[in-house]
PDB file of C-alpha atoms in Angstrom:
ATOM      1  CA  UNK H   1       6.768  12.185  20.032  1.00  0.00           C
ATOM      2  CA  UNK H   2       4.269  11.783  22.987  1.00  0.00           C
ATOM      3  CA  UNK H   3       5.084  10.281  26.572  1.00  0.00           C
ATOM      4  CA  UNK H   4       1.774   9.995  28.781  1.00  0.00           C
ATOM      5  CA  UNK H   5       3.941  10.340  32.171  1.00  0.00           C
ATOM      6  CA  UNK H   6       1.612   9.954  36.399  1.00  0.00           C
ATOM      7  CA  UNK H   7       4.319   9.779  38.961  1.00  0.00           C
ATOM      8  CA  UNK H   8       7.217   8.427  36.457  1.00  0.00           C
ATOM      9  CA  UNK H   9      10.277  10.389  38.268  1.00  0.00           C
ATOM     10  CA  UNK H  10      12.340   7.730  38.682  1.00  0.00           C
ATOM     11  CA  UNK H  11      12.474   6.869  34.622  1.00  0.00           C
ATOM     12  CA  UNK H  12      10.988   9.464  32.874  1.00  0.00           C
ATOM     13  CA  UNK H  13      14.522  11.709  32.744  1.00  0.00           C
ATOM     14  CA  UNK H  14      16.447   8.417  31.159  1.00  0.00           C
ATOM     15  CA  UNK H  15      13.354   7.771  28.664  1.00  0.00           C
ATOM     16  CA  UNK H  16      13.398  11.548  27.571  1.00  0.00           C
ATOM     17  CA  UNK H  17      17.383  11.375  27.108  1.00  0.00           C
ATOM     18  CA  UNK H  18      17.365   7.700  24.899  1.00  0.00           C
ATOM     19  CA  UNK H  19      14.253   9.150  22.926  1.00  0.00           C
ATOM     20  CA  UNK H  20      15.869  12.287  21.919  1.00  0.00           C
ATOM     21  CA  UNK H  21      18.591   9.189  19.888  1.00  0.00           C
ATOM     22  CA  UNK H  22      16.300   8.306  18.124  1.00  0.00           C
ATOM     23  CA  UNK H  23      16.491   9.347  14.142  1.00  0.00           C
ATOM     24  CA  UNK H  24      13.674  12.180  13.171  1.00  0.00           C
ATOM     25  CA  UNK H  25      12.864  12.986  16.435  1.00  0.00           C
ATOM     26  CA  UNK H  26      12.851  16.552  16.757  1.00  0.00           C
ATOM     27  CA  UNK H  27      10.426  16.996  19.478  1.00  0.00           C
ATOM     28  CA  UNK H  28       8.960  15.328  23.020  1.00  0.00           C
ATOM     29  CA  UNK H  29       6.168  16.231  24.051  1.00  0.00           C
ATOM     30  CA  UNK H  30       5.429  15.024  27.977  1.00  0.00           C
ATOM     31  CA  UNK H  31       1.911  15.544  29.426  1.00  0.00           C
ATOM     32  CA  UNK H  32       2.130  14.962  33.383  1.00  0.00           C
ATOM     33  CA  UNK H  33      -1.159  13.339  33.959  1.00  0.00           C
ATOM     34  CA  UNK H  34      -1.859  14.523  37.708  1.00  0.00           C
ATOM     35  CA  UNK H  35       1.629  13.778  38.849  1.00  0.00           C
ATOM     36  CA  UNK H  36       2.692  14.419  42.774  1.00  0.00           C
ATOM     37  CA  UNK H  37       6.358  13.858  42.078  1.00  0.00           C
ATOM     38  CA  UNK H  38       8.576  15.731  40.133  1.00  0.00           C
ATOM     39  CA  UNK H  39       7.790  13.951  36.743  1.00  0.00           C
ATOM     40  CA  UNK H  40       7.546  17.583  35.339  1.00  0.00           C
ATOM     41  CA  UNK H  41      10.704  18.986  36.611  1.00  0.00           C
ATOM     42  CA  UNK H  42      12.787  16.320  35.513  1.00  0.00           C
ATOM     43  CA  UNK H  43      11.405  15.867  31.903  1.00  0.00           C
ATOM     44  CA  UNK H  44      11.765  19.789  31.168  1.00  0.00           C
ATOM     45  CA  UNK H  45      15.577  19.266  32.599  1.00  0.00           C
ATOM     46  CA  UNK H  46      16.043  16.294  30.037  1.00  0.00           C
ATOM     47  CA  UNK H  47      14.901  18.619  27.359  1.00  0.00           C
ATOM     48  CA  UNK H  48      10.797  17.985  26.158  1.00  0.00           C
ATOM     49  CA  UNK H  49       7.763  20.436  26.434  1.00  0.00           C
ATOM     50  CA  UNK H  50       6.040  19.629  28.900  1.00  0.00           C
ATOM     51  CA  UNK H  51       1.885  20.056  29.407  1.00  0.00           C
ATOM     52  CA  UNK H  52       0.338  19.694  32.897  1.00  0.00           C
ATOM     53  CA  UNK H  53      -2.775  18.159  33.810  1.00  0.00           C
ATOM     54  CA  UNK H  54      -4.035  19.919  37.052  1.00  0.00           C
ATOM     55  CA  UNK H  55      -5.580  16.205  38.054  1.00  0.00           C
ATOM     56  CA  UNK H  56      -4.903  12.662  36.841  1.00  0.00           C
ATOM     57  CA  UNK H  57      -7.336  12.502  33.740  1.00  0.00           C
ATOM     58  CA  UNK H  58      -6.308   8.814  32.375  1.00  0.00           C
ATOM     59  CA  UNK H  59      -3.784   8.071  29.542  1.00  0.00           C
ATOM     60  CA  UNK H  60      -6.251   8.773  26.654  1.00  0.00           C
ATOM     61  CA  UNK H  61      -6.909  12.363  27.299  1.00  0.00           C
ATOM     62  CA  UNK H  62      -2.865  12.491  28.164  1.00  0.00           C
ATOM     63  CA  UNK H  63      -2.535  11.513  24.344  1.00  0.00           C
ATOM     64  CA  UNK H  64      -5.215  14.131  23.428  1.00  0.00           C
ATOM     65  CA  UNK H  65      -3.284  16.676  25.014  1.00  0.00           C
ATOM     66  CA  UNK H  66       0.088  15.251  23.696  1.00  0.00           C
ATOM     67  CA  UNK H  67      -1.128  15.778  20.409  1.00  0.00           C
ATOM     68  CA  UNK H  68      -2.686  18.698  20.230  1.00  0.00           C
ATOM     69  CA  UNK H  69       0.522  20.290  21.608  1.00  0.00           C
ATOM     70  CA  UNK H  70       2.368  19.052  18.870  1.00  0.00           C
ATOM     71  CA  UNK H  71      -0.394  20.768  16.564  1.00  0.00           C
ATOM     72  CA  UNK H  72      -0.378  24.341  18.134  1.00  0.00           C
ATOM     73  CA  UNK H  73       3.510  23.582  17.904  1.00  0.00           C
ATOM     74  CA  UNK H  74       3.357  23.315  13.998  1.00  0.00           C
ATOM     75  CA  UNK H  75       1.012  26.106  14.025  1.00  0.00           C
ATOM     76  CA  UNK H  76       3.384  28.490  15.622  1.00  0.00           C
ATOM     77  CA  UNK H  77       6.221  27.117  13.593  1.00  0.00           C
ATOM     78  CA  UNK H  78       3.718  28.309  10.446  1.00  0.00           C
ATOM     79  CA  UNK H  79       3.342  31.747  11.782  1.00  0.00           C
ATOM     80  CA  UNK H  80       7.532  31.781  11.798  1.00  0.00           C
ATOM     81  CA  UNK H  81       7.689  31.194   8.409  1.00  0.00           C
ATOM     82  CA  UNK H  82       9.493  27.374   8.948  1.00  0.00           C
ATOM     83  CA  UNK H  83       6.024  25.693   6.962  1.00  0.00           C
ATOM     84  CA  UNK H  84       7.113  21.384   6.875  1.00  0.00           C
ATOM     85  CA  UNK H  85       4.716  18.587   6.977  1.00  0.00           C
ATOM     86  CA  UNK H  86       3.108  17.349   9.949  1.00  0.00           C
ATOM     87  CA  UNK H  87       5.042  15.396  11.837  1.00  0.00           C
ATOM     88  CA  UNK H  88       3.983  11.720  12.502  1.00  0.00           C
ATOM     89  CA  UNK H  89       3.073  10.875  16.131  1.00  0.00           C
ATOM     90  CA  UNK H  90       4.787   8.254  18.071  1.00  0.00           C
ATOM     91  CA  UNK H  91       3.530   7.466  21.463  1.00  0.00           C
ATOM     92  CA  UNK H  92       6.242   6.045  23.866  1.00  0.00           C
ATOM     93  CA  UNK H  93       5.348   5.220  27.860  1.00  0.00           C
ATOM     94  CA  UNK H  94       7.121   6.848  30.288  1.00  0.00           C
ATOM     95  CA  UNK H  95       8.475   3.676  31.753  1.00  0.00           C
ATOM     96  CA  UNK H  96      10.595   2.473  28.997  1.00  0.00           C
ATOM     97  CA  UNK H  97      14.061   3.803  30.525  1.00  0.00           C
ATOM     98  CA  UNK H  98      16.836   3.401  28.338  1.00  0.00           C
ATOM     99  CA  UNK H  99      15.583   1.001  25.832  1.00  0.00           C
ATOM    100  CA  UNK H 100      13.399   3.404  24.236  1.00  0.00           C
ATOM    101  CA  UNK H 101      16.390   3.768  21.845  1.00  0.00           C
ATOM    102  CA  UNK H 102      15.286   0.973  20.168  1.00  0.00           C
ATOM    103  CA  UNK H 103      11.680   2.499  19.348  1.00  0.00           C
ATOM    104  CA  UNK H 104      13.262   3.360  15.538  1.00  0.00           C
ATOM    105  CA  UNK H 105      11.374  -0.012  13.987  1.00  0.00           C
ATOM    106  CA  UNK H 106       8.391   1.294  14.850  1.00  0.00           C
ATOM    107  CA  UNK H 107       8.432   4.934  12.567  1.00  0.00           C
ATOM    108  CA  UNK H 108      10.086   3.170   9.566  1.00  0.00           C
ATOM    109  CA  UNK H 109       7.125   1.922   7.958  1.00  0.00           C
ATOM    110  CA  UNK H 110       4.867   4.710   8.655  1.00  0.00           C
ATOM    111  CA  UNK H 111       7.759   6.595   7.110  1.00  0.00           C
ATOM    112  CA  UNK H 112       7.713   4.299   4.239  1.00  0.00           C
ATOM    113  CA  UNK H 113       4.273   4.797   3.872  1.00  0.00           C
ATOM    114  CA  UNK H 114       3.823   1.209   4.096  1.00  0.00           C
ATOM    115  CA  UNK H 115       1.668   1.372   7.228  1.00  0.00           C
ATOM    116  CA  UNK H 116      -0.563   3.916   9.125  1.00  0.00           C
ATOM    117  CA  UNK H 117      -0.076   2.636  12.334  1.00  0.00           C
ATOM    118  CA  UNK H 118       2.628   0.438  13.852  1.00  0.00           C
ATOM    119  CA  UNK H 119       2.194  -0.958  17.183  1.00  0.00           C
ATOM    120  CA  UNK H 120       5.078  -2.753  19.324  1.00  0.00           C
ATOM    121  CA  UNK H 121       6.038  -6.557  19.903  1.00  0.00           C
ATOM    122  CA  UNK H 122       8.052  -6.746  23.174  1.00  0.00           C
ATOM    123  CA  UNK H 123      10.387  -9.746  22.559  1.00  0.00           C
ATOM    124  CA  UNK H 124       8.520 -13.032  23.874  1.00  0.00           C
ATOM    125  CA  UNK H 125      10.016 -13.667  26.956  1.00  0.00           C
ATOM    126  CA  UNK H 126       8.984 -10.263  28.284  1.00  0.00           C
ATOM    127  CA  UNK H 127       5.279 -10.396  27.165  1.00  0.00           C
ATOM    128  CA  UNK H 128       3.476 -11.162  30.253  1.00  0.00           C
ATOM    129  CA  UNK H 129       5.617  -9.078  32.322  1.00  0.00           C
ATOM    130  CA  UNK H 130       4.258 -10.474  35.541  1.00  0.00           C
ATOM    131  CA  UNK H 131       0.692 -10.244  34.043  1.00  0.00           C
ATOM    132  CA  UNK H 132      -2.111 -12.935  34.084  1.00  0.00           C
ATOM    133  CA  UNK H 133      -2.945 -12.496  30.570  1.00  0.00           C
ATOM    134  CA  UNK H 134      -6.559 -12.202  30.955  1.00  0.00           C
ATOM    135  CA  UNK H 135      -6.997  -8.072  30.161  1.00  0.00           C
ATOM    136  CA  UNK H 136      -4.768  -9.225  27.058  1.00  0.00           C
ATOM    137  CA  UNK H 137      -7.590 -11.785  25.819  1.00  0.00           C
ATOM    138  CA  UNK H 138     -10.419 -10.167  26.536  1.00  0.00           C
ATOM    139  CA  UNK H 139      -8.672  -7.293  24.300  1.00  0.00           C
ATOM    140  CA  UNK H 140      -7.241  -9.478  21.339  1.00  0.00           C
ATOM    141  CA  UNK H 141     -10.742 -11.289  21.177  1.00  0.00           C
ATOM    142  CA  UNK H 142     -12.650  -8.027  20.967  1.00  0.00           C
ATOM    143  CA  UNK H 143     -10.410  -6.396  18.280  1.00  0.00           C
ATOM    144  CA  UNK H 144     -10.442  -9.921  16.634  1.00  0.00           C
ATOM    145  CA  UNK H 145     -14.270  -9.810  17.061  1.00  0.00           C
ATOM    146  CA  UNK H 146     -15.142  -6.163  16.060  1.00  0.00           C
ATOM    147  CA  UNK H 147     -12.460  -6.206  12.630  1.00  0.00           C
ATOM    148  CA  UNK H 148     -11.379  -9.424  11.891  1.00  0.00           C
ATOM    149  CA  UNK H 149      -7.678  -8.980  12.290  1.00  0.00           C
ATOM    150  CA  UNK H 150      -6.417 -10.687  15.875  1.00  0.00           C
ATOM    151  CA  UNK H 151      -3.464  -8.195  17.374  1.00  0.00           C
ATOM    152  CA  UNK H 152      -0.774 -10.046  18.984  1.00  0.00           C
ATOM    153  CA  UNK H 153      -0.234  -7.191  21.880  1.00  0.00           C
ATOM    154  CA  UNK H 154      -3.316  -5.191  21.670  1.00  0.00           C
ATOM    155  CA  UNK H 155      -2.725  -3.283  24.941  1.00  0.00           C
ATOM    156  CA  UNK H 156       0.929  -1.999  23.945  1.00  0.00           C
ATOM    157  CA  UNK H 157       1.053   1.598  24.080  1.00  0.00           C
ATOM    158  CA  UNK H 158       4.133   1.648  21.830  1.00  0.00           C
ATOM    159  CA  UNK H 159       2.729   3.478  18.733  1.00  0.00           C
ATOM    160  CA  UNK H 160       3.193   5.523  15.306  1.00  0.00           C
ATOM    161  CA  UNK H 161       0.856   6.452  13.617  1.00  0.00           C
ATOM    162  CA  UNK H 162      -0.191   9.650  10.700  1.00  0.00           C
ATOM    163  CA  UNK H 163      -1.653  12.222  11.664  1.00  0.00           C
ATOM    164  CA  UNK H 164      -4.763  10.852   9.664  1.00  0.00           C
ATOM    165  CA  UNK H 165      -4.988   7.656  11.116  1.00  0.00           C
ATOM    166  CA  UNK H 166      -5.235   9.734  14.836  1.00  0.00           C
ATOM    167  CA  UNK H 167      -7.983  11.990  13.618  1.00  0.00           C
ATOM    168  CA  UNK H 168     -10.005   8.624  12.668  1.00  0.00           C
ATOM    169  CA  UNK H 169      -9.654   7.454  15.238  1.00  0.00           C
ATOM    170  CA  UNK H 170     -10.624  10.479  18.183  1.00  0.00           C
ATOM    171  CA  UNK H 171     -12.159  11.003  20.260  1.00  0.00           C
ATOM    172  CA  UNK H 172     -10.179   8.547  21.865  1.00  0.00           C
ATOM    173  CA  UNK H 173     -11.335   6.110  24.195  1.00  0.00           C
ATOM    174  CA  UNK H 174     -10.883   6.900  27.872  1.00  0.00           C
ATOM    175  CA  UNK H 175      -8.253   5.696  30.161  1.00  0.00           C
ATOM    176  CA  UNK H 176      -6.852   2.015  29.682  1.00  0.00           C
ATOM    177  CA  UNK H 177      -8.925   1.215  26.847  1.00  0.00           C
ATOM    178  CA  UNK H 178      -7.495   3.808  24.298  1.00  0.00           C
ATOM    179  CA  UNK H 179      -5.148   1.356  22.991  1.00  0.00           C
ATOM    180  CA  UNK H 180      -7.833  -0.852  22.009  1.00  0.00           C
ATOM    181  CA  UNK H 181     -10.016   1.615  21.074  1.00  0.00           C
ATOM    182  CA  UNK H 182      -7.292   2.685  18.835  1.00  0.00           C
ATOM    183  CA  UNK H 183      -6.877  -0.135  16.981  1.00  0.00           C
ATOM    184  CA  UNK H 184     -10.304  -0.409  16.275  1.00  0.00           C
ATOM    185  CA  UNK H 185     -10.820   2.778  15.318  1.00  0.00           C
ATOM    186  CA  UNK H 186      -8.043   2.890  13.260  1.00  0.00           C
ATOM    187  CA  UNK H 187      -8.967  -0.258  11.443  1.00  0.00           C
ATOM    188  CA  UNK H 188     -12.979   0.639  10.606  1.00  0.00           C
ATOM    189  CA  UNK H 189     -11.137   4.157   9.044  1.00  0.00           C
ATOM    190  CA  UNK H 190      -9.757   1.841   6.098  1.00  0.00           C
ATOM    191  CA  UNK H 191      -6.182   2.381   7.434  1.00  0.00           C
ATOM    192  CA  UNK H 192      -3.139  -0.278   7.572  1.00  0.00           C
ATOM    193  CA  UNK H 193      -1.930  -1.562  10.796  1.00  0.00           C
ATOM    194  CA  UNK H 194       1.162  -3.608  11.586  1.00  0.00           C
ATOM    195  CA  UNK H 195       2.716  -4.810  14.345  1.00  0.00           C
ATOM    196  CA  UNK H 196       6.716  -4.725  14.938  1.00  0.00           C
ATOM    197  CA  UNK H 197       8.805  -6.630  17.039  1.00  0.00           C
ATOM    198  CA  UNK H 198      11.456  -3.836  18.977  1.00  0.00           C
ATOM    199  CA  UNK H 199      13.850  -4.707  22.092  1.00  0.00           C
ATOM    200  CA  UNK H 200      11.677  -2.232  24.582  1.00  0.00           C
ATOM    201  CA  UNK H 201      10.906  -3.305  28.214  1.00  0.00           C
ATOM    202  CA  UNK H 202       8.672  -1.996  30.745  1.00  0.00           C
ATOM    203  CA  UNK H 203       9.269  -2.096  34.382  1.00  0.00           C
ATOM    204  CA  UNK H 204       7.462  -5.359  34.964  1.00  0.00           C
ATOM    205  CA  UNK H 205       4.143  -4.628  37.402  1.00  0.00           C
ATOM    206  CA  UNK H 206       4.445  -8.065  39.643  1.00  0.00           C
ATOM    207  CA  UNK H 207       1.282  -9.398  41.487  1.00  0.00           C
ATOM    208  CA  UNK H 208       0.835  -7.637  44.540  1.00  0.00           C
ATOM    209  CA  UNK H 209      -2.366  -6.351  45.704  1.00  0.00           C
ATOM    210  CA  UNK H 210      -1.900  -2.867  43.784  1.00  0.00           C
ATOM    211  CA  UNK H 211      -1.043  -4.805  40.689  1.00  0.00           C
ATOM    212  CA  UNK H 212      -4.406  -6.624  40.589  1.00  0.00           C
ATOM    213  CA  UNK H 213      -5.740  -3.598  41.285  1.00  0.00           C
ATOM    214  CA  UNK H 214      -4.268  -1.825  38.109  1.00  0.00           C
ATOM    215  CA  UNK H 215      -5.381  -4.533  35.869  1.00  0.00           C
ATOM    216  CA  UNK H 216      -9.229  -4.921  37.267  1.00  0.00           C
ATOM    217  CA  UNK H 217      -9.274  -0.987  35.994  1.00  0.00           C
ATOM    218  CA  UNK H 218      -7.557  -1.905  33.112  1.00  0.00           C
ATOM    219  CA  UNK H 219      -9.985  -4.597  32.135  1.00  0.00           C
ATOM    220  CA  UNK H 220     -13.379  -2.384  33.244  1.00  0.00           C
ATOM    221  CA  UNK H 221     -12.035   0.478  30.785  1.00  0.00           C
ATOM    222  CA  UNK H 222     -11.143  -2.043  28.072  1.00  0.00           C
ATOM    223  CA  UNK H 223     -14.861  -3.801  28.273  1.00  0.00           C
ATOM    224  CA  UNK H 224     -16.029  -0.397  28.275  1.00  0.00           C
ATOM    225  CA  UNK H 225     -13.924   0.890  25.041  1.00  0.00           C
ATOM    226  CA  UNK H 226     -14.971  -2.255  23.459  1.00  0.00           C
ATOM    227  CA  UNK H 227     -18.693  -2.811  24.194  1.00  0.00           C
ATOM    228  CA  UNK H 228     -18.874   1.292  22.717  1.00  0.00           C
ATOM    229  CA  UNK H 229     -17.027  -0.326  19.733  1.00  0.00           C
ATOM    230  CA  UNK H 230     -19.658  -3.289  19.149  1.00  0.00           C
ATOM    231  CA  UNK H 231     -22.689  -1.174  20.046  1.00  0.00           C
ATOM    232  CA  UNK H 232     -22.548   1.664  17.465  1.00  0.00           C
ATOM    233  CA  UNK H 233     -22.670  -0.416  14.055  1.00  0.00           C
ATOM    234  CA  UNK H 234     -25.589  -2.445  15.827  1.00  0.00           C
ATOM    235  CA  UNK H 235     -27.331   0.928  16.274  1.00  0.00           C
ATOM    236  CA  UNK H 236     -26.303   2.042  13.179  1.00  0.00           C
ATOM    237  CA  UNK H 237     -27.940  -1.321  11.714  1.00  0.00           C
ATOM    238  CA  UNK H 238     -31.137  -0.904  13.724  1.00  0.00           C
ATOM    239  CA  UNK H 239     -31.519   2.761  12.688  1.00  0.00           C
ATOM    240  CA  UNK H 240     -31.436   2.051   9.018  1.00  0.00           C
ATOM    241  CA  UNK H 241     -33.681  -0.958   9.053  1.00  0.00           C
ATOM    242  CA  UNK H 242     -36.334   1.246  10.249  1.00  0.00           C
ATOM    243  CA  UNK H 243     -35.790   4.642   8.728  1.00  0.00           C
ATOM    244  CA  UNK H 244     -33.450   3.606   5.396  1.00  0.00           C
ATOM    245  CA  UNK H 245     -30.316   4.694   4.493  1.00  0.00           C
ATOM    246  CA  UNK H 246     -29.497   8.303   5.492  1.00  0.00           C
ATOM    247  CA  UNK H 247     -28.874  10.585   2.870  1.00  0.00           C
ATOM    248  CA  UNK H 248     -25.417  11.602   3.727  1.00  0.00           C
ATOM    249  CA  UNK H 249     -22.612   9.838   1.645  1.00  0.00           C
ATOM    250  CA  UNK H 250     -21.678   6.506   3.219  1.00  0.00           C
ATOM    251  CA  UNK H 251     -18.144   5.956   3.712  1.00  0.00           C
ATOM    252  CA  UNK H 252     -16.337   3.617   1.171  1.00  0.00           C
ATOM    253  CA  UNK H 253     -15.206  -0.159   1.740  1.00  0.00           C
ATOM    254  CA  UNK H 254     -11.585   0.164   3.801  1.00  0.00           C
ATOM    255  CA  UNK H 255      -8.298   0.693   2.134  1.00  0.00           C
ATOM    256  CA  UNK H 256      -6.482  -2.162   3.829  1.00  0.00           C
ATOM    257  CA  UNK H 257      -6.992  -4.531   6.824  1.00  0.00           C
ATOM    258  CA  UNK H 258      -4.488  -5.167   9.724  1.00  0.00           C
ATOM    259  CA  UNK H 259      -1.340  -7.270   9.091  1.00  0.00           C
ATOM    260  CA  UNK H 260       1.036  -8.316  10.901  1.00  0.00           C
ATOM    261  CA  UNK H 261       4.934  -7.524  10.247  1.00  0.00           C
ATOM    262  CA  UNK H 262       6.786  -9.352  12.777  1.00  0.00           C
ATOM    263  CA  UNK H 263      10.951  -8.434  12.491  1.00  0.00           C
ATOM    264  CA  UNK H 264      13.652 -11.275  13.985  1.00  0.00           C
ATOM    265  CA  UNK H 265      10.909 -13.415  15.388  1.00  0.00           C
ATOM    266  CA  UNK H 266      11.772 -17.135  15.815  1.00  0.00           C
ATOM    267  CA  UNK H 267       9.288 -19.550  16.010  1.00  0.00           C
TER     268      UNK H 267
END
């Protein structure tokens, strides 16, 4: 498990301990983006690794850095002679508190094998959180626009995914848009995606100045991940139209496309 942590002191001890509950979880691995607080401290006295940025780098490169530690991890754990599969990574935000307990639904079907990514449904009546909604259209429309397959909650960062369906999908895009980059990604690799309704809650972000502050970044990196998205195959397009097909074997037609598994909803 990953938890992309900037300043989370107050929560990020409780998350750690409700995490640890959860079935299969044998590691946490918290990267303090750039924190000034003792977000570092407190998760190494709740019991994960912990990996340090030296500056606040954004939350994709804090999921980089998750994950590779949980590689060199496994790679150590080879040397030792205790060889296992990889483990699966699920990526959990720092501000989940207590309720990340209930994160289990989301590593069953990857598990299963049934899906290659999950990503989470907050229950309806917490899905704007305090939010305008507008980061979360321009998002849905662009995955929508760029695979077919229209996300629900394209910005949660409540994730599990293989080990694969990651390495598909690096190098991941940079700050608030990795989640939709993600998806995208994910989806173009052939891979199956699902979404899965679990009782998690953020600490709701309001609409103070600072707010609307956090989601114009938000949407700038999200436009950014997605115009990258839409611009390579039109390259890719242009580039064969005027010098033919490269040489190099072209990657088959995709195993699956996204579908949505939504658990207890009511309509």
């Amino acid at each position: 498990m990953v938890i992309a942590a900037k300043n989370e002191a107050e929560r990020i001890g409780t998350t750690v301990n409700a995490a640890r509950t959860l079935p299969g979880v044998d590691l946490i691995v918290v990267v303090d983006d750039g924190s000034t607080d003792r977000t570092a401290e407190l998760a190494l006295e709740a019991g994960a690794m912990v990996l340090r940025h030296s500056r606040n780098r954004g939350k994709g490169a804090a999921m980089e850095s998750g994950a590779e530690g949980v590689r060199a991890l496994e790679e150590d754990e080879g040397v030792e002679g205790a060889l296992r599969a990889p483990r699966h990574l699920l990526f959990l935000d720092a501000d989940l508190g207590a309720t990340a307990k209930g994160a289990a639904p989301l590593v069953e079907p990857v598990l299963e094998g049934t899906a290659d990514m999950t990503i989470a449904l907050f229950p309806a009546t917490r899905m704007r959180l305090g939010g305008h909604g507008f980061v979360v259209r321009l998002a849905r429309d662009g995955v929508r626009r760029v695979t077919g397959w229209e996300p629900e909650q394209p910005l949660n960062g409540q994730r599990c995914l293989t080990r694969e369906a990651f390495a598909a999908a690096r190098p991941l895009a940079p700050g608030f848009g990795v989640e939709t980059g993600l998806t995208i990604d994910v989806l173009r690799g052939g891979f199956r995606v699902v979404e899965v309704e679990v009782p998690l809650e953020h600490r709701a972000t309001g609409a103070d100045l600072r707010a609307q502050l956090h989601r114009a970044h938000q949407f700038a990196d999200v436009a950014r991940a997605l115009a990258a998205r839409e611009l390579r195959p039109a390259l890719r397009r242009t580039w064969r139209g005027v010098f033919g097909r490269p040489r190099s074997t072209v990657r088959g037609r995709s195993r699956g496309t996204g579908r949505v598994a939504r658990k207890n909803r009511q309509e």
